[in-house]
Amino acid sequence: MHVRKPVTAVLGLALVAGAVAGCHVGAASGGTPVNIQFVVDTGPGGGSDVFARELVKMAQQAKLIDDNWPVISKPQGGGLGAMAYMAGRGSKTNVVAAFTSKWVVSGMATGDAPATLDDLTPIAELAEEQQVVAVPSNSPYRTFAEFVADAKRKPGRLVQVGGASSSVDNLVALKYEKDAGTTWKYLSFADGGPRITALLRGDAQMMIGAESDFSEQVAAHQMKIIGVLGSHRSLTYPDVATLTEQGLSADGLPQQLQFRGIAGPPGMSKQAVDYYVGIFAKLVKTPAWAAYMRSEGNATRFITGEALKKQIATFTETMKPLVARLPQGSK
Amino acid sequence: MSVFSNLLDGFASALTPMNLLWVIIGAILGTMIGILPGLGNPAATLAVLLPLTLQLPATTGLITMAGIYHGAKFAGATTAILLNIPTETSSVVLCYDGHELAKQGRAGPAMGMSAISGFIASTVGVIALTFAAPAAAAVAVKFGPPEFAMLMLFGLLLVVTMAGKSPVKGLISMVAGLLVATVGVDLFTGTQRYTFGSIDLYDGIEFLTLTLGLFAVGEVLVNLQRKRGATISFVAPKRLRDYLPNREDFRRSRVAIALGSVIGFFVGAVPGGGSTIGSFVSYALVKNTSRRKHLFGKGAIEGVAGPEAANNSESGGAMIPLLSLGLPGSASTSVMLAALVLYGVQPGPLLFTDHPEIGWPVIASLYLGTIALLVLNLPLIPMWVQILRIPYWLLYPVILVLAIVGAYSVRGSMFDIWLLLGFSALGYVFRKLDIPSAPMLMAFVLGPQAELTLRQSLTLSDDSPLIFVQRPVSAAILGVTVAVVLFAVVSRQRKRRAALALAAPGAELVTVSEGER
């Protein structure tokens, strides 16, 4: 081949060389990770997918990373697929996963899970997603306590709407049902849209979810918040009492019900973990991050190292008896 | 009429040269990616191109996504018609008549009709959105589990009636589809069904894996026995006009387009509805109300016009839950909503009041997307049709590679390639035994929804089936279903009697008349 433009040829060669070198370092277990991939447990547009894309976007804008981290979806079994995939990455340094506390529950609810969060290398917890109780705006219930009282009058009649039976909102409900000595139904929908419409239609009376699941409907006066889970009130809805304040004991529930963090493959080197911790430590201090947390109704919880391992272990222990209450088929 | 003036404002801001350029780029990109069997479904195409669109300003980015979305949809119709490979769920029905038309050398009119009916339906969708949004929203919210369950029952019954020559073979195919659809972890109880403990089966089987195996690879395997160098025989007309549908085609398709537009719009307006159910119900209704019923499945142009109309007016309808409740109606709107979040706009019922500068141009651009596609694609149809001239020895290896890449790329799983192999073998066996594949695919799509809504209904009613007749909308759908079944039975009896009267000892004639159904 006759090369007419030597500059182009040299540039091309340099590009190829760069790409090859990049692959090499990316595959090795030491050095600064390149060609980083971001594994999530939801499809495009799902919670973790959007979370991961937001992280990458904010990190790029804050100049903490200069390349794009492609988001890879491993949606099987609410985290099971993503955990198995991560466990199979050995000691790779250029793949991280956005985990949620749901992964712990999925691992427990499935007796023979191929991999659990314990098998991976936790890098950092980033955020706590506060859970709230929502009802349609024309609902007679002003507090969650009133809902529970009504459920005691007509056991098995009221309907809570949600996702899979092993999800946290159902586990929490099972605890409060047992405390009150009553039951209500749990109606499963795969997506968020039909859940909200079931409430607006009157097929269901109550839903437990993240603030961002309802914030827009609340602003439009279609829904209202009647209780907040956890030890502190919500920043967005400071007038709404926590369930503890409403006289319902939070004993047996973990401090943080839903949290999001980053984990690496089982054998990720200390050096690589430090690299990612460095990026995220800076990220959670940016104004963009603070604004994102506020808009989602989430709180920043930056926890790393041994403290994070302990937090996950405590959460696992607290959830065990709750998972045990699920019907037999779930295990 | 504030909606109207808002929409005009939307058009005004969508119609900048910059935005127009991007909607065209989006439509081209969407068509190009969508045309590859395996990468073709609109939601996946949007997700792949998300990083690109996020580099643009919010409105322009969303407009580009609208172009991509429509491009991918059109591409789905193209592969279904030309190659008998539905790359997205809503184009499965196009294989019935669209590919038959292609085999008869009428691929051009089929594609032209798909583009034109899509355009007309989008127009209907946007107009209906402008003037009927509040009324449609009120009806859509009423559509709960019992109503959906009855709609699915209706749909599944029609799967059998659509199966072609032998209802029994249609039933076999449908049951196979229902069975495959149950694989995975049950949402209600978390029970594993037919996963054999394999993590790869936890989320069930991917639509694309099944469809590529049954249709794409299955077709290749069967045709391997043909002579080398053979192609679908068709005469290439010289003028563009001869590639497009003729007056007779339009006359036949009028009712189908109208029916499809209305159905697509309403089904789209129901959260969880989506264009698949819309296109499917539309095909079934068009067929069952047609006087040329016997031609369906053998290349009836109405069978392309109806479902494609529904497929496109759905985008107008899907905006209604977005407008009134802030909820996505389909997978593709979910991706667009995710993009909104990344642009820093929280989607919700207040989206259009708080951010009119984003909401309305998006609706306008969805419409512009269909126009861009029509303008781009009608002149290009002769080029697309040339795909049919590619000799099999060249086309089939390409399809095989694309099918394998496609099956892998959905979840990045090697396991799915093995599944693809299995379904390919099944597709081959089905063809050899003359069992239609489409009912299996339709049952696979409708089955999970049917099961879920049935169980949801029974949870609500404490296991009493009376819930289906107590709620007016669900009772009405059940009524229509019963009427259609009775009509089919009665007309069948009448035909049988007529055939018996014609030829008293003619048992063979009876079977023929049944076969023609």
Coordinates of C-alpha atoms in Angstrom, one line a residue, chain B residues 140-457:
Chain B
A140 CA -56.8 4.6 30.9
V141 CA -56.7 4.9 34.7
K142 CA -59.7 2.6 34.8
F143 CA -57.7 -0.1 33.1
G144 CA -56.6 -2.4 35.9
P145 CA -55.6 -6.0 36.3
P146 CA -59.1 -7.5 35.5
E147 CA -59.5 -5.4 32.4
F148 CA -56.0 -6.4 31.2
A149 CA -56.6 -10.0 32.0
M150 CA -59.7 -10.0 29.8
L151 CA -57.8 -8.2 27.0
M152 CA -55.1 -10.9 27.2
L153 CA -57.7 -13.7 27.1
F154 CA -59.1 -12.1 24.0
G155 CA -55.6 -11.8 22.5
L156 CA -54.7 -15.4 23.3
L157 CA -57.9 -16.7 21.8
L158 CA -57.2 -14.8 18.6
V159 CA -53.7 -16.3 18.5
V160 CA -55.3 -19.6 17.8
T161 CA -57.7 -18.3 15.2
M162 CA -54.9 -16.6 13.4
A163 CA -52.8 -19.7 13.3
G164 CA -53.7 -20.5 9.7
K165 CA -54.7 -23.9 8.3
S166 CA -54.7 -26.1 11.3
P167 CA -56.1 -24.8 14.7
V168 CA -54.5 -27.8 16.4
K169 CA -51.0 -26.9 15.1
G170 CA -51.7 -23.3 16.1
L171 CA -52.6 -24.5 19.6
I172 CA -49.4 -26.6 19.8
S173 CA -47.3 -23.6 18.9
M174 CA -49.2 -21.3 21.3
V175 CA -48.8 -23.7 24.2
A176 CA -45.1 -24.0 23.5
G177 CA -44.9 -20.2 23.7
L178 CA -46.8 -20.1 27.0
L179 CA -44.5 -22.8 28.4
V180 CA -41.3 -20.9 27.4
A181 CA -42.8 -17.7 28.8
T182 CA -43.1 -19.3 32.3
V183 CA -39.3 -19.8 32.6
G184 CA -37.7 -17.6 35.2
V185 CA -38.4 -16.4 38.8
D186 CA -42.0 -15.9 39.6
L187 CA -42.7 -12.2 40.5
F188 CA -45.4 -13.1 43.0
T189 CA -43.7 -15.8 45.1
G190 CA -40.1 -15.8 44.0
T191 CA -40.4 -19.4 43.0
Q192 CA -38.0 -20.6 40.3
R193 CA -39.8 -22.1 37.3
Y194 CA -38.0 -24.3 34.8
T195 CA -34.6 -22.5 35.6
F196 CA -33.0 -25.8 36.6
G197 CA -31.0 -23.8 39.0
S198 CA -29.3 -21.9 36.2
I199 CA -28.6 -18.2 36.9
D200 CA -28.9 -17.5 33.1
L201 CA -32.6 -18.5 33.2
Y202 CA -33.6 -16.4 36.3
D203 CA -34.9 -13.5 34.2
G204 CA -36.5 -15.9 31.7
I205 CA -35.8 -16.1 28.1
E206 CA -35.2 -13.0 25.9
F207 CA -37.7 -12.2 23.2
L208 CA -34.8 -11.7 20.8
T209 CA -33.2 -15.0 21.4
L210 CA -36.5 -16.8 20.7
T211 CA -37.4 -14.8 17.7
L212 CA -33.9 -15.0 16.1
G213 CA -33.9 -18.7 16.6
L214 CA -37.4 -19.5 15.5
F215 CA -37.5 -17.1 12.6
A216 CA -34.0 -16.0 11.4
V217 CA -31.9 -19.1 11.9
G218 CA -34.9 -21.5 11.5
E219 CA -35.5 -20.0 8.1
V220 CA -31.9 -20.3 7.1
L221 CA -31.8 -24.0 8.2
V222 CA -34.9 -24.8 6.2
N223 CA -33.7 -23.1 3.1
L224 CA -30.3 -24.8 3.2
Q225 CA -31.9 -27.6 1.1
R226 CA -32.7 -25.2 -1.7
K227 CA -30.5 -24.7 -4.7
R228 CA -27.5 -22.4 -4.4
G229 CA -28.0 -18.9 -5.8
A230 CA -31.8 -18.9 -5.5
T231 CA -33.6 -15.8 -4.3
I232 CA -37.1 -14.8 -3.7
S233 CA -38.5 -14.2 -7.2
F234 CA -39.6 -10.7 -7.9
V235 CA -39.7 -8.4 -10.8
A236 CA -37.9 -5.1 -10.1
P237 CA -40.1 -2.3 -11.3
K238 CA -38.4 0.7 -12.9
R239 CA -40.3 3.6 -11.5
L240 CA -40.6 4.5 -7.8
R241 CA -44.3 4.7 -8.2
D242 CA -44.5 1.0 -8.9
Y243 CA -42.8 0.2 -5.6
L244 CA -45.5 2.0 -3.7
P245 CA -49.0 0.8 -2.7
N246 CA -51.6 1.4 -5.5
R247 CA -55.1 2.8 -5.2
E248 CA -56.7 -0.6 -4.6
D249 CA -54.3 -1.2 -1.7
F250 CA -55.4 2.1 -0.1
R251 CA -59.0 1.4 -0.7
R252 CA -58.7 -1.9 1.1
S253 CA -56.7 -0.5 4.0
R254 CA -58.8 2.5 4.9
V255 CA -60.8 0.8 7.6
A256 CA -57.7 -1.0 8.8
I257 CA -55.8 2.2 9.3
A258 CA -58.7 3.9 11.1
L259 CA -59.2 0.9 13.4
G260 CA -55.5 0.5 14.0
S261 CA -55.0 4.2 14.8
V262 CA -57.8 4.3 17.4
I263 CA -56.8 1.0 19.1
G264 CA -53.1 1.8 19.1
F265 CA -53.8 5.2 20.7
F266 CA -56.0 3.7 23.5
V267 CA -53.7 0.8 24.3
G268 CA -50.8 3.2 24.3
A269 CA -52.6 5.4 26.8
V270 CA -52.8 2.5 29.3
P271 CA -49.6 2.2 31.5
G272 CA -48.2 -1.2 30.7
G273 CA -50.0 -1.4 27.4
G274 CA -47.4 -0.8 24.7
S275 CA -47.4 -1.1 21.0
T276 CA -47.2 -5.0 20.9
I277 CA -50.6 -5.5 22.3
G278 CA -51.9 -2.6 20.3
S279 CA -50.6 -4.0 17.0
F280 CA -51.7 -7.4 17.8
V281 CA -55.3 -6.6 18.9
S282 CA -55.5 -4.3 15.8
Y283 CA -54.5 -7.2 13.4
A284 CA -57.0 -9.5 15.0
L285 CA -59.9 -7.0 14.9
V286 CA -59.1 -5.9 11.3
K287 CA -59.0 -9.6 10.3
N288 CA -62.2 -10.5 12.1
T289 CA -64.2 -7.5 10.7
S290 CA -62.9 -7.9 7.2
R291 CA -64.9 -9.4 4.4
R292 CA -61.7 -10.8 2.9
K293 CA -60.8 -12.7 6.0
H294 CA -59.7 -15.7 4.0
L295 CA -56.8 -13.7 2.5
F296 CA -55.2 -12.8 5.8
G297 CA -52.0 -14.7 6.3
K298 CA -51.6 -15.0 2.6
G299 CA -50.6 -11.5 1.8
A300 CA -53.5 -9.1 2.7
I301 CA -52.2 -5.5 2.6
E302 CA -54.7 -4.6 5.4
G303 CA -52.8 -7.0 7.6
V304 CA -49.8 -4.7 7.3
A305 CA -51.7 -1.4 7.5
G306 CA -53.7 -2.2 10.6
P307 CA -51.0 -3.3 13.0
E308 CA -48.5 -0.7 11.7
A309 CA -51.1 2.1 12.3
A310 CA -51.5 0.8 15.8
N311 CA -47.8 0.6 16.3
N312 CA -47.4 4.2 15.4
S313 CA -50.4 5.9 17.0
E314 CA -49.2 4.3 20.2
S315 CA -46.5 6.9 20.6
G316 CA -49.2 9.6 20.8
G317 CA -51.2 7.5 23.3
A318 CA -48.1 6.6 25.3
M319 CA -47.7 10.4 26.0
I320 CA -50.9 10.4 27.9
P321 CA -49.8 8.6 31.0
L322 CA -46.7 10.7 30.8
L323 CA -48.7 13.9 30.6
S324 CA -51.3 13.1 33.2
L325 CA -49.4 10.9 35.6
G326 CA -45.7 11.2 34.7
L327 CA -45.5 7.5 34.1
P328 CA -43.9 5.7 31.1
G329 CA -46.3 3.6 29.0
S330 CA -43.7 1.4 27.3
A331 CA -40.0 0.4 27.4
S332 CA -39.0 3.1 24.9
T333 CA -40.7 5.9 26.8
S334 CA -38.9 4.6 29.9
V335 CA -35.5 5.1 28.2
M336 CA -36.6 8.6 27.2
L337 CA -37.7 9.3 30.8
A338 CA -34.3 8.1 32.0
A339 CA -32.7 10.5 29.5
L340 CA -34.8 13.3 31.1
V341 CA -33.4 12.4 34.5
L342 CA -29.9 12.6 33.2
Y343 CA -30.7 16.0 31.7
G344 CA -31.7 17.1 35.3
V345 CA -35.4 17.1 34.6
Q346 CA -37.6 15.0 36.9
P347 CA -40.3 13.5 34.8
G348 CA -43.8 13.5 36.4
P349 CA -47.3 14.9 36.2
L350 CA -45.9 18.4 36.5
L351 CA -43.3 17.9 33.7
F352 CA -45.4 19.8 31.2
T353 CA -46.2 22.7 33.6
D354 CA -42.7 23.0 35.1
H355 CA -40.7 22.4 31.9
P356 CA -42.9 23.2 28.9
E357 CA -39.7 23.9 27.0
I358 CA -38.9 20.2 27.1
G359 CA -42.2 18.4 27.2
W360 CA -44.0 19.9 24.3
P361 CA -41.1 19.9 21.8
V362 CA -40.7 16.2 22.5
I363 CA -44.3 15.5 21.5
A364 CA -43.8 17.7 18.5
S365 CA -40.6 15.9 17.6
L366 CA -42.2 12.5 17.9
Y367 CA -44.5 13.6 15.1
L368 CA -41.6 15.2 13.2
G369 CA -39.8 11.9 13.6
T370 CA -42.5 10.1 11.6
I371 CA -42.5 12.7 8.9
A372 CA -38.7 12.5 8.6
L373 CA -39.0 8.8 8.2
L374 CA -41.7 9.0 5.6
V375 CA -39.7 11.5 3.6
L376 CA -36.4 9.6 4.0
N377 CA -37.8 6.1 3.4
L378 CA -40.4 6.2 0.7
P379 CA -37.7 7.1 -1.9
L380 CA -35.4 4.5 -0.3
I381 CA -37.8 1.6 -0.5
P382 CA -36.5 0.4 -3.9
M383 CA -33.0 0.2 -2.3
W384 CA -34.3 -1.7 0.7
V385 CA -36.1 -4.1 -1.6
Q386 CA -32.8 -5.0 -3.2
I387 CA -32.0 -6.9 0.0
L388 CA -34.2 -9.6 -1.5
R389 CA -32.0 -9.9 -4.5
I390 CA -29.0 -10.9 -2.3
P391 CA -28.3 -14.5 -3.1
Y392 CA -28.9 -16.9 -0.2
W393 CA -25.3 -18.0 -0.1
L394 CA -24.3 -14.5 0.8
L395 CA -27.4 -13.4 2.8
Y396 CA -27.6 -16.4 5.1
P397 CA -24.1 -16.3 6.5
V398 CA -24.7 -12.7 7.2
I399 CA -28.0 -13.4 8.9
L400 CA -26.4 -16.2 11.0
V401 CA -23.6 -13.9 12.2
L402 CA -26.0 -11.1 13.0
A403 CA -28.3 -13.5 14.8
I404 CA -25.5 -14.8 17.0
V405 CA -24.2 -11.3 17.7
G406 CA -27.7 -10.1 18.4
A407 CA -28.6 -12.9 20.8
Y408 CA -25.3 -12.4 22.6
S409 CA -25.6 -8.6 22.8
V410 CA -28.9 -8.4 24.6
R411 CA -27.5 -9.6 28.0
G412 CA -23.9 -10.3 27.0
S413 CA -24.4 -13.9 27.8
M414 CA -22.9 -16.9 26.0
F415 CA -25.7 -19.0 27.4
D416 CA -28.2 -17.1 25.2
I417 CA -26.2 -18.3 22.1
W418 CA -26.9 -22.0 23.2
L419 CA -30.5 -21.1 23.7
L420 CA -30.5 -19.6 20.2
L421 CA -29.2 -22.9 18.8
G422 CA -32.0 -24.7 20.6
F423 CA -34.7 -22.5 19.4
S424 CA -33.3 -22.6 15.9
A425 CA -33.7 -26.4 16.0
L426 CA -37.2 -26.0 17.2
G427 CA -37.9 -23.5 14.4
Y428 CA -36.6 -26.0 11.9
V429 CA -38.8 -28.8 13.3
F430 CA -41.8 -26.5 13.3
R431 CA -41.3 -25.7 9.7
K432 CA -40.8 -29.3 8.7
L433 CA -44.0 -30.2 10.5
D434 CA -45.8 -27.2 9.1
I435 CA -46.5 -25.8 12.6
P436 CA -46.6 -21.9 12.5
S437 CA -44.0 -20.2 14.6
A438 CA -45.9 -16.9 15.0
P439 CA -48.4 -18.2 17.6
M440 CA -45.5 -19.3 19.8
L441 CA -44.0 -15.9 19.7
M442 CA -47.3 -14.1 20.3
A443 CA -48.1 -16.4 23.2
F444 CA -44.6 -15.8 24.6
V445 CA -45.2 -12.0 24.5
L446 CA -48.8 -12.1 25.8
G447 CA -48.4 -15.0 28.2
P448 CA -46.6 -13.4 31.1
Q449 CA -48.9 -10.4 31.1
A450 CA -51.9 -12.7 30.9
E451 CA -50.7 -14.7 33.9
L452 CA -49.7 -11.7 35.9
T453 CA -52.9 -9.8 35.5
L454 CA -55.0 -12.9 36.1
R455 CA -53.3 -13.5 39.4
Q456 CA -53.4 -9.8 40.3
S457 CA -57.2 -9.9 39.7

